[in-house]
PDB file of C-alpha atoms in Angstrom:
ATOM      1  CA  MET A 258      35.989 -80.842  53.081  1.00  0.00           C
ATOM      2  CA  LEU A 259      38.580 -79.636  50.591  1.00  0.00           C
ATOM      3  CA  GLU A 260      38.216 -76.331  48.712  1.00  0.00           C
ATOM      4  CA  LEU A 261      40.182 -74.504  46.028  1.00  0.00           C
ATOM      5  CA  ARG A 262      41.276 -71.895  48.588  1.00  0.00           C
ATOM      6  CA  HIS A 263      43.039 -74.683  50.534  1.00  0.00           C
ATOM      7  CA  LEU A 264      44.932 -75.777  47.517  1.00  0.00           C
ATOM      8  CA  ARG A 265      45.983 -72.159  46.734  1.00  0.00           C
ATOM      9  CA  THR A 266      47.081 -71.720  50.336  1.00  0.00           C
ATOM     10  CA  LEU A 267      49.244 -74.834  50.271  1.00  0.00           C
ATOM     11  CA  LEU A 268      50.935 -73.688  47.076  1.00  0.00           C
ATOM     12  CA  ALA A 269      51.557 -70.272  48.515  1.00  0.00           C
ATOM     13  CA  LEU A 270      53.059 -71.880  51.630  1.00  0.00           C
ATOM     14  CA  ARG A 271      55.403 -74.022  49.536  1.00  0.00           C
ATOM     15  CA  ASP A 272      56.457 -71.229  47.224  1.00  0.00           C
ATOM     16  CA  ALA A 273      56.868 -68.601  49.999  1.00  0.00           C
ATOM     17  CA  GLY A 274      58.582 -70.920  52.481  1.00  0.00           C
ATOM     18  CA  SER A 275      57.016 -69.459  55.648  1.00  0.00           C
ATOM     19  CA  LEU A 276      53.576 -68.781  57.115  1.00  0.00           C
ATOM     20  CA  VAL A 277      54.263 -65.038  57.225  1.00  0.00           C
ATOM     21  CA  GLU A 278      55.073 -64.639  53.552  1.00  0.00           C
ATOM     22  CA  ALA A 279      52.356 -67.145  52.478  1.00  0.00           C
ATOM     23  CA  ALA A 280      49.802 -65.095  54.371  1.00  0.00           C
ATOM     24  CA  GLU A 281      50.838 -61.992  52.439  1.00  0.00           C
ATOM     25  CA  ARG A 282      50.465 -63.848  49.128  1.00  0.00           C
ATOM     26  CA  VAL A 283      46.919 -65.009  49.866  1.00  0.00           C
ATOM     27  CA  HIS A 284      45.974 -61.695  51.514  1.00  0.00           C
ATOM     28  CA  LEU A 285      45.244 -63.132  54.971  1.00  0.00           C
ATOM     29  CA  THR A 286      46.670 -62.408  58.411  1.00  0.00           C
ATOM     30  CA  GLN A 287      49.074 -64.942  59.716  1.00  0.00           C
ATOM     31  CA  SER A 288      46.570 -65.881  62.385  1.00  0.00           C
ATOM     32  CA  ALA A 289      43.786 -66.443  59.839  1.00  0.00           C
ATOM     33  CA  LEU A 290      46.086 -68.553  57.676  1.00  0.00           C
ATOM     34  CA  SER A 291      47.192 -70.670  60.667  1.00  0.00           C
ATOM     35  CA  HIS A 292      43.511 -71.153  61.593  1.00  0.00           C
ATOM     36  CA  GLN A 293      42.578 -72.169  58.027  1.00  0.00           C
ATOM     37  CA  LEU A 294      45.426 -74.743  57.898  1.00  0.00           C
ATOM     38  CA  LYS A 295      44.658 -76.137  61.346  1.00  0.00           C
ATOM     39  CA  ASP A 296      40.982 -76.481  60.458  1.00  0.00           C
ATOM     40  CA  LEU A 297      41.890 -78.346  57.264  1.00  0.00           C
ATOM     41  CA  GLU A 298      44.179 -80.689  59.120  1.00  0.00           C
ATOM     42  CA  GLU A 299      41.435 -81.501  61.651  1.00  0.00           C
ATOM     43  CA  ARG A 300      38.990 -82.190  58.826  1.00  0.00           C
ATOM     44  CA  LEU A 301      41.466 -84.514  57.112  1.00  0.00           C
ATOM     45  CA  GLY A 302      42.741 -86.108  60.293  1.00  0.00           C
ATOM     46  CA  ALA A 303      46.425 -85.643  59.271  1.00  0.00           C
ATOM     47  CA  PRO A 304      49.087 -82.974  59.644  1.00  0.00           C
ATOM     48  CA  LEU A 305      50.049 -81.336  56.319  1.00  0.00           C
ATOM     49  CA  PHE A 306      53.386 -79.744  57.221  1.00  0.00           C
ATOM     50  CA  ILE A 307      55.987 -79.682  60.019  1.00  0.00           C
ATOM     51  CA  ARG A 308      55.787 -76.552  62.128  1.00  0.00           C
ATOM     52  CA  LYS A 309      58.810 -74.328  62.697  1.00  0.00           C
ATOM     53  CA  THR A 310      60.677 -75.463  59.612  1.00  0.00           C
ATOM     54  CA  ARG A 311      62.048 -73.020  57.035  1.00  0.00           C
ATOM     55  CA  PRO A 312      61.549 -73.603  54.251  1.00  0.00           C
ATOM     56  CA  VAL A 313      58.378 -75.407  55.200  1.00  0.00           C
ATOM     57  CA  GLU A 314      58.647 -79.204  55.157  1.00  0.00           C
ATOM     58  CA  PHE A 315      55.454 -81.015  54.088  1.00  0.00           C
ATOM     59  CA  THR A 316      54.232 -84.364  55.300  1.00  0.00           C
ATOM     60  CA  ARG A 317      53.237 -87.090  52.938  1.00  0.00           C
ATOM     61  CA  ALA A 318      49.614 -85.882  53.193  1.00  0.00           C
ATOM     62  CA  GLY A 319      50.718 -82.381  52.432  1.00  0.00           C
ATOM     63  CA  GLN A 320      52.783 -83.469  49.471  1.00  0.00           C
ATOM     64  CA  ARG A 321      49.814 -85.349  48.084  1.00  0.00           C
ATOM     65  CA  LEU A 322      47.642 -82.215  48.298  1.00  0.00           C
ATOM     66  CA  LEU A 323      50.406 -80.164  46.645  1.00  0.00           C
ATOM     67  CA  SER A 324      50.420 -82.626  43.755  1.00  0.00           C
ATOM     68  CA  LEU A 325      46.625 -82.300  43.554  1.00  0.00           C
ATOM     69  CA  ALA A 326      46.880 -78.497  43.540  1.00  0.00           C
ATOM     70  CA  GLU A 327      49.416 -78.560  40.689  1.00  0.00           C
ATOM     71  CA  GLN A 328      46.957 -80.622  38.643  1.00  0.00           C
ATOM     72  CA  VAL A 329      43.641 -79.020  39.582  1.00  0.00           C
ATOM     73  CA  LEU A 330      44.323 -75.279  39.764  1.00  0.00           C
ATOM     74  CA  PRO A 331      45.669 -74.947  36.169  1.00  0.00           C
ATOM     75  CA  GLN A 332      42.643 -76.890  34.967  1.00  0.00           C
ATOM     76  CA  PHE A 333      40.383 -74.632  36.849  1.00  0.00           C
ATOM     77  CA  ARG A 334      41.989 -71.550  35.304  1.00  0.00           C
ATOM     78  CA  MET A 335      41.719 -73.111  31.896  1.00  0.00           C
ATOM     79  CA  ALA A 336      38.003 -73.790  32.432  1.00  0.00           C
ATOM     80  CA  GLU A 337      37.442 -70.181  33.521  1.00  0.00           C
ATOM     81  CA  ARG A 338      39.108 -68.946  30.331  1.00  0.00           C
ATOM     82  CA  ASP A 339      37.095 -71.377  28.199  1.00  0.00           C
ATOM     83  CA  ILE A 340      33.832 -70.198  29.726  1.00  0.00           C
ATOM     84  CA  ALA A 341      34.751 -66.579  29.125  1.00  0.00           C
ATOM     85  CA  ARG A 342      35.323 -67.406  25.463  1.00  0.00           C
ATOM     86  CA  MET A 343      31.893 -69.130  25.280  1.00  0.00           C
ATOM     87  CA  ALA A 344      30.355 -65.983  26.747  1.00  0.00           C
ATOM     88  CA  GLY A 345      31.833 -63.991  23.831  1.00  0.00           C
ATOM     89  CA  SER A 346      34.355 -61.865  25.812  1.00  0.00           C
ATOM     90  CA  GLU A 347      37.405 -63.139  24.031  1.00  0.00           C
ATOM     91  CA  GLN A 348      37.953 -60.207  21.653  1.00  0.00           C
ATOM     92  CA  GLY A 349      40.368 -57.463  22.582  1.00  0.00           C
ATOM     93  CA  ARG A 350      43.849 -55.973  22.384  1.00  0.00           C
ATOM     94  CA  LEU A 351      46.496 -55.501  24.973  1.00  0.00           C
ATOM     95  CA  HIS A 352      48.929 -52.708  24.008  1.00  0.00           C
ATOM     96  CA  MET A 353      51.228 -51.835  26.851  1.00  0.00           C
ATOM     97  CA  ALA A 354      54.201 -49.685  27.695  1.00  0.00           C
ATOM     98  CA  ILE A 355      56.838 -49.993  30.431  1.00  0.00           C
ATOM     99  CA  GLU A 356      58.144 -47.219  32.672  1.00  0.00           C
ATOM    100  CA  CYS A 357      60.663 -49.699  34.127  1.00  0.00           C
ATOM    101  CA  HIS A 358      63.984 -50.374  32.459  1.00  0.00           C
ATOM    102  CA  SER A 359      64.549 -53.751  34.203  1.00  0.00           C
ATOM    103  CA  CYS A 360      61.019 -55.188  33.950  1.00  0.00           C
ATOM    104  CA  PHE A 361      61.554 -57.384  30.900  1.00  0.00           C
ATOM    105  CA  GLN A 362      63.027 -60.070  33.167  1.00  0.00           C
ATOM    106  CA  TRP A 363      59.552 -60.967  34.408  1.00  0.00           C
ATOM    107  CA  LEU A 364      57.320 -59.317  31.777  1.00  0.00           C
ATOM    108  CA  MET A 365      58.423 -61.411  28.810  1.00  0.00           C
ATOM    109  CA  PRO A 366      57.563 -64.747  30.582  1.00  0.00           C
ATOM    110  CA  THR A 367      54.262 -63.204  31.580  1.00  0.00           C
ATOM    111  CA  VAL A 368      53.439 -62.202  28.026  1.00  0.00           C
ATOM    112  CA  ASP A 369      54.401 -65.656  26.680  1.00  0.00           C
ATOM    113  CA  ARG A 370      52.074 -67.390  29.135  1.00  0.00           C
ATOM    114  CA  PHE A 371      49.276 -64.908  28.434  1.00  0.00           C
ATOM    115  CA  ARG A 372      49.617 -65.511  24.682  1.00  0.00           C
ATOM    116  CA  ASP A 373      49.305 -69.238  25.310  1.00  0.00           C
ATOM    117  CA  HIS A 374      46.150 -68.614  27.357  1.00  0.00           C
ATOM    118  CA  TRP A 375      44.592 -65.961  25.055  1.00  0.00           C
ATOM    119  CA  PRO A 376      45.928 -66.424  21.524  1.00  0.00           C
ATOM    120  CA  GLU A 377      43.015 -64.348  20.130  1.00  0.00           C
ATOM    121  CA  ILE A 378      44.023 -61.201  22.135  1.00  0.00           C
ATOM    122  CA  GLU A 379      46.352 -58.913  20.190  1.00  0.00           C
ATOM    123  CA  VAL A 380      49.429 -58.208  22.404  1.00  0.00           C
ATOM    124  CA  ASP A 381      51.896 -55.512  21.486  1.00  0.00           C
ATOM    125  CA  ILE A 382      54.489 -53.334  23.211  1.00  0.00           C
ATOM    126  CA  PRO A 383      54.642 -50.329  20.883  1.00  0.00           C
ATOM    127  CA  SER A 384      57.736 -48.087  20.998  1.00  0.00           C
ATOM    128  CA  GLY A 385      56.196 -44.706  20.388  1.00  0.00           C
ATOM    129  CA  HIS A 386      55.120 -43.782  23.881  1.00  0.00           C
ATOM    130  CA  SER A 387      58.380 -44.036  25.803  1.00  0.00           C
ATOM    131  CA  PHE A 388      58.260 -40.465  27.089  1.00  0.00           C
ATOM    132  CA  ALA A 389      54.633 -40.157  28.097  1.00  0.00           C
ATOM    133  CA  PRO A 390      53.036 -43.646  28.381  1.00  0.00           C
ATOM    134  CA  LEU A 391      50.479 -42.649  30.994  1.00  0.00           C
ATOM    135  CA  GLN A 392      49.190 -39.815  28.803  1.00  0.00           C
ATOM    136  CA  ALA A 393      48.967 -42.279  25.963  1.00  0.00           C
ATOM    137  CA  LEU A 394      46.977 -44.588  28.248  1.00  0.00           C
ATOM    138  CA  GLY A 395      44.594 -41.733  28.989  1.00  0.00           C
ATOM    139  CA  ARG A 396      44.096 -41.181  25.279  1.00  0.00           C
ATOM    140  CA  GLU A 397      43.308 -44.918  24.806  1.00  0.00           C
ATOM    141  CA  GLN A 398      46.407 -45.411  22.660  1.00  0.00           C
ATOM    142  CA  LEU A 399      47.554 -47.861  25.275  1.00  0.00           C
ATOM    143  CA  ASP A 400      45.668 -50.349  27.446  1.00  0.00           C
ATOM    144  CA  LEU A 401      48.176 -50.903  30.276  1.00  0.00           C
ATOM    145  CA  VAL A 402      51.335 -49.291  31.580  1.00  0.00           C
ATOM    146  CA  ILE A 403      53.808 -50.867  34.006  1.00  0.00           C
ATOM    147  CA  THR A 404      54.950 -48.094  36.379  1.00  0.00           C
ATOM    148  CA  ALA A 405      56.264 -47.447  39.881  1.00  0.00           C
ATOM    149  CA  ASN A 406      55.067 -43.845  39.786  1.00  0.00           C
ATOM    150  CA  PRO A 407      51.288 -43.632  39.904  1.00  0.00           C
ATOM    151  CA  VAL A 408      49.752 -40.341  38.877  1.00  0.00           C
ATOM    152  CA  GLU A 409      46.066 -39.763  39.542  1.00  0.00           C
ATOM    153  CA  MET A 410      44.180 -39.621  36.241  1.00  0.00           C
ATOM    154  CA  SER A 411      40.547 -39.921  35.280  1.00  0.00           C
ATOM    155  CA  GLY A 412      39.572 -43.315  34.022  1.00  0.00           C
ATOM    156  CA  ILE A 413      42.812 -44.985  35.128  1.00  0.00           C
ATOM    157  CA  GLN A 414      43.266 -47.398  38.021  1.00  0.00           C
ATOM    158  CA  TYR A 415      46.532 -48.646  39.462  1.00  0.00           C
ATOM    159  CA  ILE A 416      46.678 -52.307  40.307  1.00  0.00           C
ATOM    160  CA  PRO A 417      49.593 -53.223  42.649  1.00  0.00           C
ATOM    161  CA  LEU A 418      51.649 -56.143  41.356  1.00  0.00           C
ATOM    162  CA  PHE A 419      54.421 -56.567  43.904  1.00  0.00           C
ATOM    163  CA  ARG A 420      56.819 -54.735  46.245  1.00  0.00           C
ATOM    164  CA  TYR A 421      60.571 -54.670  45.931  1.00  0.00           C
ATOM    165  CA  GLU A 422      63.556 -53.245  47.744  1.00  0.00           C
ATOM    166  CA  VAL A 423      65.698 -50.611  46.076  1.00  0.00           C
ATOM    167  CA  MET A 424      69.361 -51.426  46.828  1.00  0.00           C
ATOM    168  CA  LEU A 425      72.696 -49.718  46.182  1.00  0.00           C
ATOM    169  CA  ALA A 426      75.271 -51.576  44.050  1.00  0.00           C
ATOM    170  CA  VAL A 427      78.887 -50.859  44.671  1.00  0.00           C
ATOM    171  CA  ALA A 428      82.163 -52.372  43.396  1.00  0.00           C
ATOM    172  CA  ARG A 429      83.547 -55.257  45.480  1.00  0.00           C
ATOM    173  CA  GLN A 430      86.624 -53.176  46.352  1.00  0.00           C
ATOM    174  CA  HIS A 431      84.615 -50.045  47.235  1.00  0.00           C
ATOM    175  CA  ALA A 432      85.021 -48.667  50.798  1.00  0.00           C
ATOM    176  CA  LEU A 433      81.277 -49.019  51.348  1.00  0.00           C
ATOM    177  CA  ALA A 434      81.263 -52.700  50.369  1.00  0.00           C
ATOM    178  CA  ILE A 435      81.947 -53.832  53.944  1.00  0.00           C
ATOM    179  CA  LYS A 436      78.840 -52.094  55.234  1.00  0.00           C
ATOM    180  CA  GLY A 437      75.434 -53.703  55.565  1.00  0.00           C
ATOM    181  CA  HIS A 438      73.638 -50.476  54.612  1.00  0.00           C
ATOM    182  CA  VAL A 439      74.381 -46.902  53.637  1.00  0.00           C
ATOM    183  CA  GLU A 440      73.119 -43.546  54.864  1.00  0.00           C
ATOM    184  CA  PRO A 441      72.418 -40.606  52.490  1.00  0.00           C
ATOM    185  CA  GLN A 442      75.612 -38.835  53.542  1.00  0.00           C
ATOM    186  CA  ASP A 443      77.639 -41.852  52.328  1.00  0.00           C
ATOM    187  CA  LEU A 444      76.734 -40.793  48.753  1.00  0.00           C
ATOM    188  CA  CYS A 445      77.982 -37.194  49.051  1.00  0.00           C
ATOM    189  CA  ASP A 446      81.314 -38.055  47.314  1.00  0.00           C
ATOM    190  CA  GLU A 447      79.974 -40.606  44.941  1.00  0.00           C
ATOM    191  CA  THR A 448      79.070 -40.689  41.258  1.00  0.00           C
ATOM    192  CA  LEU A 449      75.508 -41.974  41.049  1.00  0.00           C
ATOM    193  CA  ILE A 450      74.639 -43.802  37.848  1.00  0.00           C
ATOM    194  CA  ILE A 451      70.970 -43.695  36.930  1.00  0.00           C
ATOM    195  CA  TYR A 452      68.679 -44.458  34.023  1.00  0.00           C
ATOM    196  CA  PRO A 453      67.958 -41.381  31.826  1.00  0.00           C
ATOM    197  CA  VAL A 454      64.734 -40.421  33.528  1.00  0.00           C
ATOM    198  CA  GLU A 455      63.562 -37.524  35.740  1.00  0.00           C
ATOM    199  CA  HIS A 456      64.871 -37.713  39.326  1.00  0.00           C
ATOM    200  CA  ASP A 457      61.313 -37.591  40.746  1.00  0.00           C
ATOM    201  CA  ARG A 458      60.718 -40.975  39.196  1.00  0.00           C
ATOM    202  CA  LEU A 459      63.631 -42.593  41.042  1.00  0.00           C
ATOM    203  CA  ASP A 460      63.176 -43.842  44.596  1.00  0.00           C
ATOM    204  CA  VAL A 461      66.837 -43.280  45.486  1.00  0.00           C
ATOM    205  CA  PHE A 462      66.105 -39.580  45.202  1.00  0.00           C
ATOM    206  CA  THR A 463      62.538 -39.288  46.417  1.00  0.00           C
ATOM    207  CA  GLN A 464      62.756 -41.706  49.393  1.00  0.00           C
ATOM    208  CA  PHE A 465      66.435 -41.516  50.343  1.00  0.00           C
ATOM    209  CA  LEU A 466      68.529 -38.542  49.221  1.00  0.00           C
ATOM    210  CA  GLU A 467      66.076 -35.636  48.981  1.00  0.00           C
ATOM    211  CA  PRO A 468      64.462 -36.118  52.433  1.00  0.00           C
ATOM    212  CA  ALA A 469      67.998 -35.820  53.859  1.00  0.00           C
ATOM    213  CA  ASN A 470      68.838 -32.880  51.613  1.00  0.00           C
ATOM    214  CA  VAL A 471      71.805 -34.745  50.167  1.00  0.00           C
ATOM    215  CA  SER A 472      73.119 -34.789  46.591  1.00  0.00           C
ATOM    216  CA  PRO A 473      75.750 -37.016  45.119  1.00  0.00           C
ATOM    217  CA  ARG A 474      78.968 -35.435  43.843  1.00  0.00           C
ATOM    218  CA  GLU A 475      78.093 -36.342  40.247  1.00  0.00           C
ATOM    219  CA  ILE A 476      75.306 -37.906  38.298  1.00  0.00           C
ATOM    220  CA  ARG A 477      75.708 -39.834  35.035  1.00  0.00           C
ATOM    221  CA  SER A 478      73.227 -41.889  33.067  1.00  0.00           C
ATOM    222  CA  ALA A 479      73.243 -45.215  31.235  1.00  0.00           C
ATOM    223  CA  GLU A 480      70.571 -46.751  29.103  1.00  0.00           C
ATOM    224  CA  MET A 481      70.971 -50.382  30.052  1.00  0.00           C
ATOM    225  CA  THR A 482      71.332 -52.288  33.318  1.00  0.00           C
ATOM    226  CA  VAL A 483      74.309 -54.259  32.044  1.00  0.00           C
ATOM    227  CA  MET A 484      76.148 -51.015  31.190  1.00  0.00           C
ATOM    228  CA  MET A 485      75.436 -49.694  34.697  1.00  0.00           C
ATOM    229  CA  MET A 486      76.802 -52.875  36.251  1.00  0.00           C
ATOM    230  CA  GLN A 487      80.005 -52.703  34.221  1.00  0.00           C
ATOM    231  CA  LEU A 488      80.574 -49.098  35.387  1.00  0.00           C
ATOM    232  CA  VAL A 489      79.930 -50.010  39.022  1.00  0.00           C
ATOM    233  CA  ALA A 490      82.128 -53.100  38.915  1.00  0.00           C
ATOM    234  CA  SER A 491      85.000 -51.034  37.476  1.00  0.00           C
ATOM    235  CA  GLY A 492      84.686 -48.512  40.290  1.00  0.00           C
ATOM    236  CA  ARG A 493      83.401 -45.624  38.241  1.00  0.00           C
ATOM    237  CA  GLY A 494      80.251 -45.036  40.256  1.00  0.00           C
ATOM    238  CA  VAL A 495      77.417 -46.619  42.270  1.00  0.00           C
ATOM    239  CA  THR A 496      73.823 -47.259  41.283  1.00  0.00           C
ATOM    240  CA  ALA A 497      70.491 -47.952  42.980  1.00  0.00           C
ATOM    241  CA  LEU A 498      68.309 -50.668  41.408  1.00  0.00           C
ATOM    242  CA  PRO A 499      65.487 -53.023  42.321  1.00  0.00           C
ATOM    243  CA  ASN A 500      66.704 -56.050  44.286  1.00  0.00           C
ATOM    244  CA  TRP A 501      65.476 -58.433  41.529  1.00  0.00           C
ATOM    245  CA  ALA A 502      67.564 -56.620  38.913  1.00  0.00           C
ATOM    246  CA  LEU A 503      70.690 -56.972  41.106  1.00  0.00           C
ATOM    247  CA  ALA A 504      70.098 -60.657  42.020  1.00  0.00           C
ATOM    248  CA  GLU A 505      71.982 -62.096  39.049  1.00  0.00           C
ATOM    249  CA  TYR A 506      75.057 -59.817  39.587  1.00  0.00           C
ATOM    250  CA  LEU A 507      75.100 -60.438  43.370  1.00  0.00           C
ATOM    251  CA  SER A 508      74.967 -64.245  42.895  1.00  0.00           C
ATOM    252  CA  ARG A 509      77.996 -64.018  40.557  1.00  0.00           C
ATOM    253  CA  ASP A 510      79.810 -61.833  43.166  1.00  0.00           C
ATOM    254  CA  TYR A 511      80.152 -59.192  40.443  1.00  0.00           C
ATOM    255  CA  VAL A 512      79.178 -56.338  42.756  1.00  0.00           C
ATOM    256  CA  ARG A 513      78.026 -55.797  46.355  1.00  0.00           C
ATOM    257  CA  GLY A 514      74.459 -54.899  47.294  1.00  0.00           C
ATOM    258  CA  LEU A 515      73.622 -52.606  50.241  1.00  0.00           C
ATOM    259  CA  SER A 516      70.308 -51.502  51.744  1.00  0.00           C
ATOM    260  CA  LEU A 517      69.436 -47.785  51.657  1.00  0.00           C
ATOM    261  CA  GLY A 518      69.155 -46.836  55.271  1.00  0.00           C
ATOM    262  CA  ASP A 519      66.656 -49.119  57.054  1.00  0.00           C
ATOM    263  CA  GLY A 520      65.404 -50.254  53.637  1.00  0.00           C
ATOM    264  CA  VAL A 521      63.673 -48.401  50.811  1.00  0.00           C
ATOM    265  CA  TRP A 522      60.729 -50.373  49.438  1.00  0.00           C
ATOM    266  CA  ALA A 523      58.584 -49.487  46.389  1.00  0.00           C
ATOM    267  CA  THR A 524      55.550 -50.933  44.669  1.00  0.00           C
ATOM    268  CA  LEU A 525      55.243 -51.748  40.976  1.00  0.00           C
ATOM    269  CA  TYR A 526      51.771 -51.167  39.441  1.00  0.00           C
ATOM    270  CA  ALA A 527      49.845 -51.954  36.356  1.00  0.00           C
ATOM    271  CA  ALA A 528      48.028 -48.831  35.269  1.00  0.00           C
ATOM    272  CA  VAL A 529      44.871 -49.986  33.506  1.00  0.00           C
ATOM    273  CA  ARG A 530      41.980 -48.265  31.806  1.00  0.00           C
ATOM    274  CA  GLU A 531      38.825 -48.679  33.939  1.00  0.00           C
ATOM    275  CA  ASP A 532      36.786 -49.881  30.950  1.00  0.00           C
ATOM    276  CA  LEU A 533      39.084 -52.919  30.711  1.00  0.00           C
ATOM    277  CA  LEU A 534      39.075 -53.884  34.340  1.00  0.00           C
ATOM    278  CA  GLY A 535      36.841 -56.888  34.903  1.00  0.00           C
ATOM    279  CA  THR A 536      37.304 -58.336  31.429  1.00  0.00           C
ATOM    280  CA  PRO A 537      38.345 -61.993  31.779  1.00  0.00           C
ATOM    281  CA  TRP A 538      41.526 -61.630  29.714  1.00  0.00           C
ATOM    282  CA  MET A 539      42.695 -58.475  31.539  1.00  0.00           C
ATOM    283  CA  ASP A 540      42.052 -60.124  34.957  1.00  0.00           C
ATOM    284  CA  ASP A 541      43.986 -63.190  33.767  1.00  0.00           C
ATOM    285  CA  PHE A 542      46.891 -61.025  32.557  1.00  0.00           C
ATOM    286  CA  LEU A 543      47.164 -59.280  35.960  1.00  0.00           C
ATOM    287  CA  ARG A 544      46.972 -62.589  37.819  1.00  0.00           C
ATOM    288  CA  THR A 545      49.604 -64.165  35.520  1.00  0.00           C
ATOM    289  CA  ALA A 546      51.898 -61.151  36.015  1.00  0.00           C
ATOM    290  CA  ARG A 547      51.742 -61.557  39.840  1.00  0.00           C
ATOM    291  CA  GLU A 548      52.244 -65.317  39.647  1.00  0.00           C
ATOM    292  CA  THR A 549      55.171 -65.097  37.189  1.00  0.00           C
ATOM    293  CA  SER A 550      56.934 -62.322  39.079  1.00  0.00           C
ATOM    294  CA  PHE A 551      57.036 -64.474  42.228  1.00  0.00           C
ATOM    295  CA  GLU A 552      58.340 -67.399  40.244  1.00  0.00           C
ATOM    296  CA  VAL A 553      61.127 -65.645  38.390  1.00  0.00           C
ATOM    297  CA  LEU A 554      62.180 -62.790  40.707  1.00  0.00           C
ATOM    298  CA  SER A 555      64.146 -62.888  43.941  1.00  0.00           C
ATOM    299  CA  GLY A 556      63.254 -60.816  46.967  1.00  0.00           C
ATOM    300  CA  VAL A 557      59.854 -59.438  45.873  1.00  0.00           C
ATOM    301  CA  LYS A 558      56.823 -59.368  48.207  1.00  0.00           C
ATOM    302  CA  PRO A 559      53.018 -59.155  47.679  1.00  0.00           C
ATOM    303  CA  ALA A 560      51.734 -55.629  47.385  1.00  0.00           C
TER     304      ALA A 560
END
């Protein structure tokens, strides 16, 4: 009557807050998800949540199953990991690099949880591959690279983690701050602050400015997100960052956030060597990365 998939679905519905977003998280259509929930309610003889509420309100029966899910699913994951160890697949290393300046916000909690799950796996984020991490991955010097810019390479697969919106941050007193979104031409007279990377790795150029044949008046770089925010807040430029990286500054009313046109969305990937895909600990790291990102980041969507 009750299956693990039902428990996962209920957790997704609670965490996402709506049927549409929950369906994305469990990789079903909204119609298929609704049918699954209705079928479960008929089997149990009780409604599990109140329709047309946002965020979703659960009935007492639904709350009881959520409590069960919170107890059972972690135990199930733990049993899977224990069985993998018994099968002798616990040895390995996970050396990774990051082509994403603002990824530590969700990556560090992911690594902490993974280390708790797999203490025998050597985890390291070496610093010697900052300029060519994908090439280092191809040479087997690395095992995984977090990137938003997949490049086709032999023996490498790109596993989507989540989608995010790239937004423009401007000072509160900026003339653009009253707009809900900006067009490429709005940046013609602006100083655009970017991370010190090639323009073809930045979505503000590839998906927004270059298709419109527009260039900002000036481009300057900054190494750290906090430095970029200080420059923006003081009116010395604008910057385009992932929505999750801006969330803290928007909540403090430090800057204003604007959509780029109708919205520029990008996908973050884990580039993984094919020989490591399917190993229990790598699969667990990827699953943990997805789950943690949805817990700690605002505005991200399933890829």
